[in-house]
XYZ file of C-alpha atoms in Angstrom:
557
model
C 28.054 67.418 88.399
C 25.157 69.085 86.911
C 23.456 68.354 83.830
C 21.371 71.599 83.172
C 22.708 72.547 79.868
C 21.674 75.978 78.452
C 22.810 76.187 75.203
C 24.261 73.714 72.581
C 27.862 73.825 72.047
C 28.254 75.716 68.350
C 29.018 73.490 65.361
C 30.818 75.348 62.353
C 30.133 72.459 60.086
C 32.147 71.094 57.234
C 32.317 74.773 55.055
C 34.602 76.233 58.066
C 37.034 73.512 58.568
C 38.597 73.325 54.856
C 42.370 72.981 54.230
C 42.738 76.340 53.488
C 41.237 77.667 56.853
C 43.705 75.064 58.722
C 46.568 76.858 57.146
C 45.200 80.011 58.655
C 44.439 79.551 62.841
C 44.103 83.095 63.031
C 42.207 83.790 60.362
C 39.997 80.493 61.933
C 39.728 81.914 64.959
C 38.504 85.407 64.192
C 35.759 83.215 62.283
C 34.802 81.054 65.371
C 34.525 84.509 67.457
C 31.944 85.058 64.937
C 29.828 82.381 65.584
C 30.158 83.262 68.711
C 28.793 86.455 68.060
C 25.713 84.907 66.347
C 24.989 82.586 68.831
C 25.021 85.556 71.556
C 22.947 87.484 69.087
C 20.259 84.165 68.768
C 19.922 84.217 72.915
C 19.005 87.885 73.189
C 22.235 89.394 74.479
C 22.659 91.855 71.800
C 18.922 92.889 71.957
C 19.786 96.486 73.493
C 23.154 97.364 71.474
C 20.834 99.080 68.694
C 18.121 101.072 71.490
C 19.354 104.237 71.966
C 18.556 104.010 75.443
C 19.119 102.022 77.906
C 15.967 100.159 79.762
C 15.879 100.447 83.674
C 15.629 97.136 83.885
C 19.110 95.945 82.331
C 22.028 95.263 84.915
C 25.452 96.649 84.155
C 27.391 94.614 86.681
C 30.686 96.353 88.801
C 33.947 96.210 87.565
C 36.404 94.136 89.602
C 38.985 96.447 91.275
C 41.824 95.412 88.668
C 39.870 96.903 85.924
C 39.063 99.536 87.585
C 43.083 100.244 88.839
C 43.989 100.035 84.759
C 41.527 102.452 84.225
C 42.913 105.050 86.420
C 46.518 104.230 85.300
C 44.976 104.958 81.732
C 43.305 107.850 82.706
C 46.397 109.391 84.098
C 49.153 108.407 81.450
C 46.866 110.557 78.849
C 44.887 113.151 81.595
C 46.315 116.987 81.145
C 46.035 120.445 83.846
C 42.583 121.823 82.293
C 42.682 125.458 81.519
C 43.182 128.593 84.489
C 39.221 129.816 83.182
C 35.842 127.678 83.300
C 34.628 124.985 85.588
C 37.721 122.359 85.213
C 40.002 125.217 86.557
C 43.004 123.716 88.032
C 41.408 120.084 87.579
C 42.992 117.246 86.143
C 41.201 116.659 82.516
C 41.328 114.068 80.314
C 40.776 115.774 76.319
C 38.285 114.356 73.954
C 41.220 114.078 71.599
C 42.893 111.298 74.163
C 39.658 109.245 75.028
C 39.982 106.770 72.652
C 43.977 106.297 73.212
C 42.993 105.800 77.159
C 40.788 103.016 76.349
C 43.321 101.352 73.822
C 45.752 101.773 76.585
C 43.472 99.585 78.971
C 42.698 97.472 76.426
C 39.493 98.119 75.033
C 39.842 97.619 71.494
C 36.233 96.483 70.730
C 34.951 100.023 70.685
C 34.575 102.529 67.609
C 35.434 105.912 67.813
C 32.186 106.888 66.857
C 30.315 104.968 69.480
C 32.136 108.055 72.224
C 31.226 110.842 72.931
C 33.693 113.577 72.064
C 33.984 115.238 75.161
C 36.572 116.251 77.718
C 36.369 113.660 81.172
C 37.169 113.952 83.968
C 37.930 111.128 86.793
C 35.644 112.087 89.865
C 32.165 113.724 89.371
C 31.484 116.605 91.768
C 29.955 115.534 95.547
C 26.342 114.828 96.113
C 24.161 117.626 96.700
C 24.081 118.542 100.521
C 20.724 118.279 101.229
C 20.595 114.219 100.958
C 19.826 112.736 104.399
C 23.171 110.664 105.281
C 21.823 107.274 103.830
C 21.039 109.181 100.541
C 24.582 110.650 100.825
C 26.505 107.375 101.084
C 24.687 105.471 98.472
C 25.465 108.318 96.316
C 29.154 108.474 97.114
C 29.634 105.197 96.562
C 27.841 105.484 92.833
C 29.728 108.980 91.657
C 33.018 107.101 92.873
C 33.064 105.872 89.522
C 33.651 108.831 87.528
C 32.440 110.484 84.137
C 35.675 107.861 82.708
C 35.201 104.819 84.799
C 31.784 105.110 83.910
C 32.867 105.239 80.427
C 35.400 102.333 80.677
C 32.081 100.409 82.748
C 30.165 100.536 79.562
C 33.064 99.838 77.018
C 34.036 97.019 79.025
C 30.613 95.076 79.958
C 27.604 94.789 78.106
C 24.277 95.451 79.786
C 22.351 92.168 80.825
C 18.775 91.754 80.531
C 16.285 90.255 83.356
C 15.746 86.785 81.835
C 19.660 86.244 81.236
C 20.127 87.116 84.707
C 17.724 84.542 85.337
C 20.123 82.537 83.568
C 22.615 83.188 85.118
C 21.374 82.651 88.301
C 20.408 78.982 87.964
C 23.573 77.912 86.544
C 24.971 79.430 89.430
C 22.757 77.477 91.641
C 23.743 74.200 90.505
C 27.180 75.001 91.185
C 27.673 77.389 93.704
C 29.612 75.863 97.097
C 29.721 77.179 100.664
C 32.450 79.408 101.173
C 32.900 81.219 105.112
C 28.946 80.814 104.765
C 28.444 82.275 101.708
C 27.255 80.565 98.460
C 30.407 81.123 96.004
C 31.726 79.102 92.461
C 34.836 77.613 92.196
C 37.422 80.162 89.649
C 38.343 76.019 87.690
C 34.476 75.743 87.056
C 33.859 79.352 85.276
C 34.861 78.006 82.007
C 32.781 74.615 82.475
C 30.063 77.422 83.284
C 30.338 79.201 80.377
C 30.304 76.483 77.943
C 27.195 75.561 79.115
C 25.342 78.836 79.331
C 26.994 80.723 75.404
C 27.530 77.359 73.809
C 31.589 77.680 73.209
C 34.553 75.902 73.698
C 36.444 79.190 74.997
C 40.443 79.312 75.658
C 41.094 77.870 78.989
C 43.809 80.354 79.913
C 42.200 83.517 78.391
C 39.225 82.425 80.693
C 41.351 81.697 83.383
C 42.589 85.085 83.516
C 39.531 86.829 82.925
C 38.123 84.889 86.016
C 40.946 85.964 87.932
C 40.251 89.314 87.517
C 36.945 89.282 89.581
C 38.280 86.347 91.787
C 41.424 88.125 92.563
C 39.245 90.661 95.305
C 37.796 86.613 97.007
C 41.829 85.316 97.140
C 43.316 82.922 98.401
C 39.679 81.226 98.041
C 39.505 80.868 93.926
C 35.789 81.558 94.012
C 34.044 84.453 92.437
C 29.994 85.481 93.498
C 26.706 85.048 91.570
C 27.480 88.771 91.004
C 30.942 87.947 89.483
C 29.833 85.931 87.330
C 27.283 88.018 85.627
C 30.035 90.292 85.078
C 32.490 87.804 83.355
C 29.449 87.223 81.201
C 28.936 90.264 80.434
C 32.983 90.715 79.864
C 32.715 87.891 76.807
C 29.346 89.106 75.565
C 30.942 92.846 75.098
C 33.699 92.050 73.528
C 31.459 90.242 70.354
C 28.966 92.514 70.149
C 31.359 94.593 66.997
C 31.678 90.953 65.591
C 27.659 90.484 65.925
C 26.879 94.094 64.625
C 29.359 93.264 61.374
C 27.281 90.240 60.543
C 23.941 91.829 60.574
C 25.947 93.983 58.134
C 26.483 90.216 56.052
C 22.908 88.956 56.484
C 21.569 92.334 55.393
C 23.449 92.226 52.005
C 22.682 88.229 51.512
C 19.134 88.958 52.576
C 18.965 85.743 55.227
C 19.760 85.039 58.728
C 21.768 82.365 58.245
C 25.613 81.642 57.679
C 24.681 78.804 55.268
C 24.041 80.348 51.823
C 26.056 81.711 49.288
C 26.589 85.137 47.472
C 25.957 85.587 44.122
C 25.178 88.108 41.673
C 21.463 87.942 41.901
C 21.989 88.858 45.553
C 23.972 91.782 44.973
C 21.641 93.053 42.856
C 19.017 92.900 45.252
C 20.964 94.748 48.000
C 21.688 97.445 45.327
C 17.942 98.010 44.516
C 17.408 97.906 48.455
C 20.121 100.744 48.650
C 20.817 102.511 45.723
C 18.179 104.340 42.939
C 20.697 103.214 40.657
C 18.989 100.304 39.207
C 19.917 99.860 35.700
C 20.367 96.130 35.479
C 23.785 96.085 34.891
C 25.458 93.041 36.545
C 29.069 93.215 35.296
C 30.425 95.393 38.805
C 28.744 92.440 40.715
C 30.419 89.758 38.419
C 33.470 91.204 38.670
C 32.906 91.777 42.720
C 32.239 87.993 42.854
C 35.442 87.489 40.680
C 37.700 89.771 42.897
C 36.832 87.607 45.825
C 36.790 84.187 44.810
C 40.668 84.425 45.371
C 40.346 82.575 48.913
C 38.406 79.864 47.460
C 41.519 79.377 44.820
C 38.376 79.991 41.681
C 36.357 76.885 43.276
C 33.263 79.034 42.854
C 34.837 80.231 39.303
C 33.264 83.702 40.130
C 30.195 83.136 40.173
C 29.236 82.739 43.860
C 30.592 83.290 47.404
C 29.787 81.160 50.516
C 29.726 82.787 53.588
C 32.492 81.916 55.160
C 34.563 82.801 52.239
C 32.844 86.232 52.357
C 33.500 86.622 56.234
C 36.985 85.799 55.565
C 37.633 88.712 52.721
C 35.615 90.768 55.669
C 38.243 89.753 58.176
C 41.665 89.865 56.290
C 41.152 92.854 54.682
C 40.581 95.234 57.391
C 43.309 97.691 57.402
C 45.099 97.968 60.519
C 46.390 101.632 61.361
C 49.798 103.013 61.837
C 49.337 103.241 65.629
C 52.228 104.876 67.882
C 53.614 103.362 71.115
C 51.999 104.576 74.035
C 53.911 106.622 76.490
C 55.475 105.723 79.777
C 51.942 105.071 82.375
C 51.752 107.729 85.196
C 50.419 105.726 88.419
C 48.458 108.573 89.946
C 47.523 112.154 89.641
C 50.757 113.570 91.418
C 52.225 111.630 87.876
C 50.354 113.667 84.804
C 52.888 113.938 82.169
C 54.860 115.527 81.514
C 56.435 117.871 83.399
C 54.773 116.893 86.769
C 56.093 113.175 86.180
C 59.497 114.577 85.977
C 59.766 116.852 89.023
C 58.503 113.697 90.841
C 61.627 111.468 89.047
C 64.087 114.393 89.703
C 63.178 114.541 93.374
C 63.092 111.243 94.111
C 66.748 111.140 92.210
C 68.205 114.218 94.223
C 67.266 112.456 97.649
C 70.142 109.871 96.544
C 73.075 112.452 96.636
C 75.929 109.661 97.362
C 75.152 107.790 94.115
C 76.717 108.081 90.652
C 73.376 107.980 89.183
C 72.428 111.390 91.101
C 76.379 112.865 90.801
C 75.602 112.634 86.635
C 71.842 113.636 87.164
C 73.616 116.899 88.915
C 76.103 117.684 85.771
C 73.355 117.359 83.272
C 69.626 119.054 84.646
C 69.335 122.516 85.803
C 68.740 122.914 89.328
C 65.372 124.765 90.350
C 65.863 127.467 93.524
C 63.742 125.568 95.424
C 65.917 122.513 95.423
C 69.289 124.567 96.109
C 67.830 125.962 99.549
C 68.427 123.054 101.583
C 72.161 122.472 99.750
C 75.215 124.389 102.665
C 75.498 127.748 101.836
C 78.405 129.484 99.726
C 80.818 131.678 101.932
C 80.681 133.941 98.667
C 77.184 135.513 99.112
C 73.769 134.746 100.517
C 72.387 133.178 97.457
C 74.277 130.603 94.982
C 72.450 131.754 91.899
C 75.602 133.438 90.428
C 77.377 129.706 91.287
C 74.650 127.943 89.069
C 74.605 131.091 86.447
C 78.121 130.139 85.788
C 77.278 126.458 85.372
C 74.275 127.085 82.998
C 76.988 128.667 80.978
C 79.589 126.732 80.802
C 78.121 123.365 81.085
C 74.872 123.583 79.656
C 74.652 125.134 76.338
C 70.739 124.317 76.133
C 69.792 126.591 79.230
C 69.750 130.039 77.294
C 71.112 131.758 73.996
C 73.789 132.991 76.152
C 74.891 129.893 77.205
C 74.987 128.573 73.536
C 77.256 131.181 72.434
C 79.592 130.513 75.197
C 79.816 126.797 74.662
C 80.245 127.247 70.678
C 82.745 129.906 71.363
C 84.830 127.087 73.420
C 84.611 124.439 71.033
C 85.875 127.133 68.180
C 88.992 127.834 70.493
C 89.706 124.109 70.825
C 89.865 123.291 67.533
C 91.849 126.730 66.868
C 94.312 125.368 70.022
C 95.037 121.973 67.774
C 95.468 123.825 64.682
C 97.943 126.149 66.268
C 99.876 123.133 67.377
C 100.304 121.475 64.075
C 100.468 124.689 61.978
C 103.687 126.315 64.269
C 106.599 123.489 62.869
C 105.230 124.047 59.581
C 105.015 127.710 59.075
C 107.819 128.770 61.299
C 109.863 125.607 61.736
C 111.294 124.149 65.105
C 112.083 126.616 68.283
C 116.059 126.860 67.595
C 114.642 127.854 63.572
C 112.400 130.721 65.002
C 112.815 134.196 64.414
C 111.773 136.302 67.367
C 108.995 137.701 66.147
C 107.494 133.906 65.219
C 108.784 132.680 68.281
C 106.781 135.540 70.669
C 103.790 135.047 67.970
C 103.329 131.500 68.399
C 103.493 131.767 72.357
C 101.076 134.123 73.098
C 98.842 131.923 71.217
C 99.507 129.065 73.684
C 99.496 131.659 76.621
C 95.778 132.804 75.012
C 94.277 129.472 74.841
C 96.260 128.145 78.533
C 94.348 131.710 79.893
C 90.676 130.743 78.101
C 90.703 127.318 79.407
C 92.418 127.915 82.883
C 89.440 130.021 83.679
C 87.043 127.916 82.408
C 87.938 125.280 84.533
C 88.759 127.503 87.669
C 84.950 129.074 87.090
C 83.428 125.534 86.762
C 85.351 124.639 90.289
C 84.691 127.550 91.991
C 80.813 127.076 91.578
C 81.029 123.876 91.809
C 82.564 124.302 95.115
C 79.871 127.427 96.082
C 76.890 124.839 95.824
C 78.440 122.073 97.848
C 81.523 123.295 99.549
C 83.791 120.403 100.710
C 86.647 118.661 99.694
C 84.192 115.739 98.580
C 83.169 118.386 95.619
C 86.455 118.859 94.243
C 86.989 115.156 94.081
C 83.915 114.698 92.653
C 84.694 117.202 89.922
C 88.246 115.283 88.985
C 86.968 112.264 88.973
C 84.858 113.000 85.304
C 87.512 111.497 82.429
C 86.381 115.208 80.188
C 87.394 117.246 83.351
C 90.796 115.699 83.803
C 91.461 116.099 80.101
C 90.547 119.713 80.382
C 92.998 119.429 83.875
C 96.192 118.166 81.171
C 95.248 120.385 78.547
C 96.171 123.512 80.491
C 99.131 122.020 82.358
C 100.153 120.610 79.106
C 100.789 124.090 77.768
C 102.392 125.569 81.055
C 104.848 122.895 81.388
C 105.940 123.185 77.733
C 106.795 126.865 77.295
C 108.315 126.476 81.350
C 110.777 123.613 80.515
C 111.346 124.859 76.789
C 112.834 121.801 75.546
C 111.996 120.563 72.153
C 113.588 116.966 73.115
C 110.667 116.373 75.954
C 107.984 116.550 72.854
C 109.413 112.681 71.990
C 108.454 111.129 75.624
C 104.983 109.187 75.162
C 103.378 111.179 78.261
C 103.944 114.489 76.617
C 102.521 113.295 73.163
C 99.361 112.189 75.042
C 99.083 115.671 76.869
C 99.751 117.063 73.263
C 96.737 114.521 71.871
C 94.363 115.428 74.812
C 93.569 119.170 72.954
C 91.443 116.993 70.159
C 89.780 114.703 72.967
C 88.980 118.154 73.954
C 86.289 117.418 71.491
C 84.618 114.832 72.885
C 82.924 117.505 76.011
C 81.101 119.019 73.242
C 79.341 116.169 72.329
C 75.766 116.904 73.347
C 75.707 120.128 71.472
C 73.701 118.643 68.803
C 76.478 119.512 65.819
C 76.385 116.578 63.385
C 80.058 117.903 61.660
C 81.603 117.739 65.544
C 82.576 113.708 65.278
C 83.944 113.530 61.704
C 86.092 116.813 62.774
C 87.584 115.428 65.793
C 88.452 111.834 63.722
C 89.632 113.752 61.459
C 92.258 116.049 63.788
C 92.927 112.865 65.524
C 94.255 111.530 62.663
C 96.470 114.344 61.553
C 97.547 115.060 64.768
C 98.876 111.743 65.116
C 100.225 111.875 61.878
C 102.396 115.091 63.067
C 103.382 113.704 66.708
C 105.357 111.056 64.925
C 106.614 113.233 61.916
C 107.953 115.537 64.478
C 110.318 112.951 66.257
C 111.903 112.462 62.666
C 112.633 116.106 62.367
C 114.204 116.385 66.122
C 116.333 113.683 65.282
């Protein structure tokens, strides 16, 4: 094994490793990752995060192919159909509002919003001019394959490495690369080894693991990554500190040193204000009580007087407020998937292919139906066209569809609960049949014959176009076999076979109570209508209803 060492392994020294900070191990953590940071910062990799430009000498390395795959499922999830006028006409578009949720998607947290630019992106930059001779042509296909966003998620994810880290790099490379199928590769188990050696810290051995994966994955089954690789994992851990390094120049500004070893006091804070502020009237009392605020995490060991730095760090760290984020949506997988509506013509497709299924047989009773999708169903012996079959189902099935259809399926549900109150209200107002007068009697049966009419052509409508769209016995089976449809089948039976037998005695056998009770489950069709009164009102006519059934065999007896 080699023993070229690069840098020395980082030493927090006795200040970071009090009891209080072993209580905390994430708190500890977030505190090692910035000494991490500084140690980056002290080799030069942070030397071009403040130029604002970038040198042509720096090397962004690639992105390994799984990056680049989450990148494109980002960029879909959030990307939107630009507008019909301008140059993204008809072009898939990903807003400036969304950037920053595609990247926290991907998992690029490390990144301010600031530090993007807010403009709308797009996935594929336009082809190379046509005058390029053919070589010029492929080298620049290959380098606008990455896109105005991969481009963006390139930079976001790896930092840009300068030529003497490269050189780096490259000999601790060399003094463990091995031959691989003739090429000079490393070993995915010695990347963290690596590492250690060339930053100078102990890093997680399964967070490196799977960051090494990521490039090695594209090399598999071999478990070896290129010199190239590498770079780029380097680049990967150097990234993701450079926030953490650019928040402690922020700490060694204010404390006027370099180093993480002194301590903050009110002389110091003074300072920065006359550095910052015209506002220097020698007042010390806001930094006393400043110093006082603080010294909470030290449990008063520095009585207010003075704050060591990693006691200031650690007020940095836990007191950053973490937003109210949302949950992402659902990922689309490819452009044919932009949510939302394109995503769910795909879904409903791919459902309507499975006719046989009971997944596809509910999909059927609850989504409208687009023309296009009805032209390959058997045609209806009724007409050329089944639109007035799926009219009739928009309104009597789906009271969402149209305003029309609303009234319809409100006008139903008043009916139903008019049909139960009729029930319960006849024995009370006019008494039992052989108590009638005429007049009640022919009253309270054209009631019954009313609602029997309203609901047997409901149901023989629903059939009917039911039966136009797919005819076939299959169909009418299928339509019987909902619970809601055979309680709308008993309902209307219920009342022919009532006022045809006439026999006030029958209303005692269990079978014809149930038919009786089947009116309120009635109810239960209406569910989806969005009325918050609809359960209480049918436990409520449950109840009574129940409550008459059995009152009523007293009476006949």
């Amino acid at each position: 094994e080699s023993t070229l060492t690069l840098c020395s392994p980082i030493n927090l020294g006795e200040t970071f490793e009090r009891e209080e900070l072993q209580k905390l191990p994430q708190l500890q953590t977030r505190i090692m990752e910035m000494h991490f940071a500084k140690a980056l910062g002290e080799q030069g990799f942070f030397r071009n995060a403040l130029l604002p430009e970038k040198s042509s000498d720096d090397y962004l390395p690639d992105l390994p192919k799984m990056l680049i795959d989450d990148l494109r499922l980002a960029y879909y999830t959030f990307a939107e159909k630009g507008d019909q006028s301008g140059d993204v006409q008809g072009k898939i578009v990903l807003p400036a509002s969304r950037v920053i949720d595609a990247l926290l998607y991907v998992g690029i947290f490390h990144i301010l919003a600031e530090e993007v630019n807010k403009k709308d992106l797009t996935l594929e930059e336009p082809p190379p001019p046509p005058h390029l001779n053919p070589e010029a042509r492929r080298i620049s296909d290959k380098g606008l394959e990455i896109g105005e966003f991969l481009q963006l998620g390139r930079e976001c994810h790896l930092a840009r490495l300068r030529p003497e880290q490269l050189a780096k790099i490259e000999e601790l490379c060399r003094s463990h690369e091995h031959d691989v199928h003739g090429q000079m590769q490393l070993l995915v188990a010695d990347v963290s080894h690596m590492l250690k050696m060339l930053l100078g810290i102990y890093l997680d051995f399964a967070i490196n693991d799977a960051v090494s994966a990521a490039w090695g994955q594209e090399t598999a089954p071999d478990t070896h990554v290129t010199h190239k690789q590498f770079a780029g994992i380097v680049s990967f851990y150097v990234k993701r500190r450079e926030r953490d390094w650019k928040l402690l120049q922020g700490v060694f500004e204010l404390m006027g040193t370099e180093t993480l070893s002194g301590s903050l006091d009110k002389d110091l804070l003074e300072e920065c204000r006359a550095r910052r502020s015209e506002d220097t009237d020698g007042d010390t009392t806001p930094h006393e009580e400043m110093l006082w605020a603080a010294d909470w995490i030290r449990r008063g060991e520095g009585r207010g007087l003075h704050l060591d730095t990693c006691s200031l760090l650690t007020v940095f760290l836990t007191n950053l407020q973490r937003g109210k984020g949302r949950l992402p949506p659902k990922s689309a997988m490819s452009e044919e998937d932009v949510r939302p509506k394109r995503a769910w013509d795909r879904l409903l497709h791919a459902a309507m292919k499975k006719k046989g299924s009971l997944a596809s047989q509910s999909l059927v009773s609850n989504i409208d139906f687009s023309k296009k999708m009805l032209v390959d169903q058997p045609q209806s012996t009724f007409g050329d066209s089944p639109a007035w079959a799926q009219a009739i189902i928009d309104l009597l099935e789906r009271p969402q569809t149209s305003i029309a259809a609303g009234v319809v399926g409100y006008t139903m549900l008043v009916w139903t609960v008019a049909s139960v109150v009729a029930i319960i209200a006849e024995p009370m107002i006019s008494g039992l049949d052989e108590d009638q007068s005429e007049d009640d009697r022919l009253f309270w049966l054209g009631c019954d014959m009313f609602f029997a009419g309203i609901f047997t052509i409901e149901i023989l409508l629903r059939i009917v176009a039911r039966c136009a769209l797919r005819p076939g016995w299959r169909t009418l089976c299928d339509f019987f076999s909902q619970p809601l449809n055979i309680l709308d089948a008993i309902v209307v039976m219920e009342i022919y076979f009532d006022h045809l037998l006439h026999q006030p005695a029958l209303r005692l056998f269990i079978l014809e109570r149930f038919a009786r009770l089947a009116r309120v489950f009635r109810l239960c069709k209406f569910k989806g209508y969005g009325c918050p009164m609809l359960a209480p009102l049918t436990a409520v006519l449950v109840v009574i209803m129940g409550t008459y059934l059995l009152n009523l065999e007293g009476v006949i007896e």
